[in-house]
XYZ file of C-alpha atoms in Angstrom:
319
model
C 48.808 -0.626 234.334
C 46.252 2.200 234.420
C 48.132 3.669 237.361
C 51.385 3.556 235.347
C 49.720 5.274 232.383
C 48.478 8.026 234.664
C 51.982 8.535 236.048
C 53.492 8.708 232.557
C 50.813 11.143 231.430
C 51.336 13.333 234.467
C 55.107 13.322 233.888
C 54.631 14.319 230.226
C 52.364 17.178 231.206
C 54.825 18.398 233.817
C 57.636 18.375 231.252
C 55.487 20.330 228.802
C 54.667 22.835 231.502
C 58.283 23.634 232.248
C 59.584 23.315 228.656
C 60.721 26.629 227.192
C 58.484 28.357 224.674
C 59.483 28.309 221.019
C 62.426 30.611 220.384
C 61.526 34.035 219.085
C 63.591 36.153 216.696
C 66.179 37.471 217.325
C 68.225 35.053 219.425
C 71.687 36.386 218.556
C 73.590 39.397 217.239
C 72.618 40.864 213.861
C 74.978 42.191 211.204
C 74.019 45.387 209.380
C 76.022 45.780 206.181
C 76.738 49.294 204.918
C 77.997 49.265 201.284
C 79.801 52.587 201.684
C 82.765 53.821 203.710
C 82.867 55.226 207.225
C 82.239 58.945 207.541
C 79.590 59.291 204.850
C 75.849 59.772 205.177
C 74.954 56.118 204.616
C 77.346 55.071 207.367
C 76.043 57.722 209.783
C 72.376 56.910 209.249
C 73.042 53.181 209.324
C 74.788 53.480 212.687
C 72.011 55.465 214.361
C 69.450 52.956 213.118
C 71.617 50.101 214.407
C 71.907 51.765 217.822
C 68.154 52.266 218.124
C 67.329 48.812 216.721
C 69.439 47.220 219.443
C 67.035 48.679 221.995
C 63.995 47.453 220.063
C 65.251 43.948 219.292
C 67.300 43.324 222.436
C 70.366 42.048 220.577
C 73.665 43.649 219.495
C 73.781 44.946 215.936
C 77.200 44.994 214.315
C 77.677 47.628 211.605
C 79.991 46.318 208.894
C 81.307 48.573 206.117
C 81.697 46.525 202.931
C 83.077 48.950 200.378
C 84.232 48.457 196.819
C 82.899 48.500 193.292
C 80.805 51.616 193.799
C 78.677 49.890 196.436
C 78.391 46.610 194.512
C 80.461 44.589 196.997
C 78.233 45.458 199.953
C 74.962 45.227 198.035
C 75.984 41.804 196.717
C 76.843 40.530 200.199
C 73.429 41.649 201.480
C 71.590 39.975 198.598
C 73.427 36.641 198.906
C 73.410 36.277 202.696
C 71.207 33.715 204.432
C 67.624 35.072 204.618
C 67.325 34.384 208.340
C 67.120 37.925 209.688
C 70.686 37.975 210.994
C 72.070 39.878 208.019
C 70.458 43.195 207.141
C 71.741 46.033 205.025
C 71.391 49.674 204.154
C 70.607 49.684 200.440
C 70.952 52.886 198.443
C 69.980 54.642 195.236
C 72.765 52.966 193.285
C 70.709 49.767 193.384
C 68.338 51.477 190.927
C 71.235 51.941 188.492
C 73.494 48.909 188.451
C 71.609 46.833 185.928
C 70.896 49.846 183.713
C 74.576 50.717 183.445
C 75.633 47.082 183.076
C 77.970 46.951 186.070
C 75.911 44.353 187.979
C 72.647 42.419 187.473
C 71.506 43.356 190.997
C 68.168 45.152 191.321
C 65.477 45.785 193.926
C 63.840 42.399 193.317
C 66.868 40.683 194.908
C 65.969 42.068 198.357
C 63.297 41.872 201.008
C 62.252 45.483 201.568
C 61.939 46.471 205.227
C 61.627 50.286 205.165
C 62.730 53.408 203.325
C 63.972 56.005 205.804
C 65.730 58.785 203.867
C 65.714 60.712 200.595
C 67.828 63.794 199.808
C 68.514 65.675 196.569
C 71.952 65.871 195.016
C 73.726 69.238 195.104
C 76.737 70.647 193.270
C 79.752 71.768 195.313
C 82.995 73.592 194.534
C 85.797 74.821 196.797
C 84.942 77.788 198.976
C 86.931 80.073 196.656
C 85.499 78.402 193.551
C 83.342 79.777 190.717
C 79.640 80.461 190.474
C 77.501 77.881 188.668
C 77.492 79.989 185.490
C 81.269 80.416 185.617
C 81.707 76.702 186.264
C 79.627 75.679 183.240
C 81.333 78.296 181.050
C 84.661 76.765 182.060
C 83.437 73.284 181.135
C 82.365 74.539 177.712
C 85.582 76.438 177.104
C 87.984 73.773 178.361
C 86.737 70.260 177.546
C 88.343 67.677 179.818
C 89.818 70.220 182.243
C 87.023 70.233 184.828
C 86.901 66.940 186.759
C 84.033 65.905 189.012
C 83.353 63.188 191.574
C 80.908 62.145 194.281
C 80.792 58.340 194.264
C 80.871 55.550 191.695
C 80.617 55.820 187.928
C 76.942 55.717 186.948
C 75.721 56.325 190.502
C 73.236 58.937 191.677
C 75.913 61.554 192.287
C 77.218 61.010 188.763
C 73.689 61.224 187.373
C 73.097 64.413 189.373
C 76.107 66.091 187.760
C 75.483 64.653 184.287
C 71.901 65.892 184.393
C 73.050 69.438 185.130
C 75.319 69.287 182.082
C 72.798 67.690 179.728
C 69.981 70.075 180.651
C 72.358 72.917 179.778
C 73.365 71.443 176.421
C 76.800 70.236 177.561
C 78.151 66.789 176.719
C 78.928 65.038 180.066
C 82.108 63.638 178.498
C 83.592 67.150 178.533
C 83.746 67.067 182.356
C 85.280 63.663 183.274
C 83.946 61.763 186.269
C 86.472 60.473 188.817
C 84.969 57.412 190.604
C 85.295 57.162 194.385
C 83.905 55.145 197.278
C 81.566 57.891 198.414
C 81.086 61.521 199.360
C 83.776 61.778 202.034
C 86.749 60.828 199.800
C 85.348 62.909 196.925
C 85.088 65.999 199.115
C 88.675 65.479 200.244
C 89.739 65.402 196.590
C 87.835 68.643 196.046
C 89.388 70.377 199.054
C 92.877 69.289 197.979
C 92.428 70.702 194.476
C 92.618 67.319 192.731
C 89.154 67.862 191.211
C 86.926 70.885 190.641
C 83.382 69.648 191.384
C 81.577 67.264 193.731
C 77.977 66.116 193.394
C 76.551 64.827 196.674
C 73.800 65.637 199.160
C 73.785 68.590 201.537
C 74.020 66.372 204.659
C 77.060 64.535 203.299
C 78.877 67.809 202.610
C 77.736 69.641 205.723
C 80.941 69.193 207.806
C 83.130 70.643 205.065
C 80.662 73.418 204.291
C 80.657 74.414 207.962
C 84.457 74.222 208.001
C 84.540 76.743 205.148
C 86.272 74.368 202.734
C 83.518 73.878 200.153
C 80.317 75.634 199.115
C 77.087 74.537 197.398
C 76.066 76.145 194.116
C 72.706 74.516 193.369
C 70.471 71.657 194.541
C 68.983 69.215 192.027
C 65.562 69.377 193.658
C 62.042 70.367 192.778
C 62.151 73.021 195.503
C 64.690 74.509 197.906
C 65.642 72.287 200.804
C 65.442 73.108 204.505
C 69.086 72.082 204.932
C 70.189 74.960 202.688
C 67.359 77.453 202.133
C 69.685 79.996 200.484
C 70.894 77.588 197.804
C 68.848 77.826 194.574
C 67.425 74.870 192.695
C 68.872 73.984 189.302
C 65.821 75.512 187.658
C 66.110 78.766 189.629
C 69.810 79.163 188.891
C 69.962 77.939 185.309
C 66.428 78.044 183.964
C 66.325 74.296 183.330
C 64.454 71.925 185.627
C 66.472 68.998 186.972
C 65.945 66.901 190.107
C 67.960 63.914 191.334
C 67.315 62.355 194.748
C 69.479 59.883 196.687
C 67.608 57.414 198.906
C 68.474 54.928 201.661
C 66.529 52.066 203.186
C 66.788 48.895 205.257
C 66.527 45.548 203.475
C 67.323 41.864 203.916
C 68.082 39.004 201.547
C 65.060 37.783 199.582
C 63.119 34.959 201.216
C 62.930 36.254 204.781
C 60.448 34.268 206.933
C 57.161 36.133 207.344
C 57.358 36.336 211.134
C 60.932 37.661 211.032
C 60.038 40.245 208.406
C 57.012 41.372 210.420
C 59.188 41.824 213.523
C 61.780 43.843 211.602
C 59.177 46.036 209.902
C 57.615 46.772 213.289
C 60.976 47.521 214.900
C 62.224 49.813 212.117
C 58.878 51.632 212.089
C 59.347 52.356 215.800
C 62.952 53.482 215.277
C 62.321 55.816 212.320
C 59.389 57.443 214.065
C 61.211 57.866 217.386
C 62.109 61.330 218.613
C 65.746 60.291 218.923
C 65.937 59.398 215.232
C 64.011 62.512 214.157
C 66.369 64.705 216.182
C 69.462 62.960 214.784
C 68.305 63.451 211.199
C 67.329 67.089 211.809
C 70.683 67.919 213.427
C 72.487 66.608 210.360
C 69.994 67.941 207.805
C 69.022 64.489 206.521
C 65.541 64.303 205.072
C 63.223 61.639 206.523
C 61.089 59.822 203.960
C 59.561 56.832 205.749
C 57.760 54.062 203.878
C 56.948 50.616 205.214
C 57.875 47.379 203.435
C 55.108 47.554 200.828
C 55.637 51.272 200.284
C 59.391 50.825 199.970
C 58.926 48.028 197.426
C 56.665 50.259 195.315
C 59.094 53.175 195.713
C 62.014 51.099 194.438
C 60.006 49.868 191.472
C 59.170 53.461 190.489
C 62.768 54.589 191.106
C 64.096 51.792 188.919
C 61.897 52.913 186.027
C 62.452 56.670 186.367
C 66.196 56.427 186.951
C 66.478 54.054 184.005
C 64.863 56.654 181.760
C 67.151 59.373 183.144
C 70.254 57.256 182.584
C 69.179 56.614 179.002
C 68.575 60.308 178.488
C 72.084 61.243 179.577
C 73.734 58.363 177.739
C 74.810 56.363 180.811
C 72.594 53.299 180.233
C 73.664 50.364 178.110
């Protein structure tokens, strides 16, 4: 009997020795949801991060554009996915606005922050043969309803960027109607075609059409001039009234991510955002890098929610 017990024990130990180690995340492909359309800045930055994350995590990352509702469709899908690490998303500034404007109850607390990677100020664009900023605002004052603007969804950061320019210059935003769109790319096409007169978006988003000579920037809603367009004045320089509005982007997951999975993702995204390949990509396209880890991103979103809420109330866009 003792001999049999020894044989059984030896067999058990041999099985344990050859048994595979516990599976480590990730074991399969990951989906990265982008709430905005192809061709825009969120799509471009999301795709470079996905490409570099594949190398870090050793699994394919599928970029999925889920557009609609001014980013609400994609943001909702990210928030309500299984918190297993196989659905990630690029969340954007609009998340700081939805609940303030009453279009969705979503807010930063519905997500597991992984990392902030980008922040850029809004800028005001007209067609290449369009007016100066003073002429543009004079036209708005003189012809209420005639000057139409766009940039993304109603109540989004682009809308707030434009509305802030108007309000700080004693102009009712209602006198320059906002035309909602699914992002910068379609808005810029509307501008180039003559369907609208103004677009509010970031310098990187408009760069291709600026370089093509189709549109031009008038001002940036920033605290100081930006490296992407050093010759373009700030709102304060051009108009005498200070106004800054920044768009941000970050990586997040559904709330409730396992600690070990979150730690792996935070480590991987940290490596990606600080890689020379990512830095070069962002520099070539004039995107600003603003990296903050999970805790820093969480604090950033909390502050953004409060400050943007106050700004929305000030311009009459909050409920």
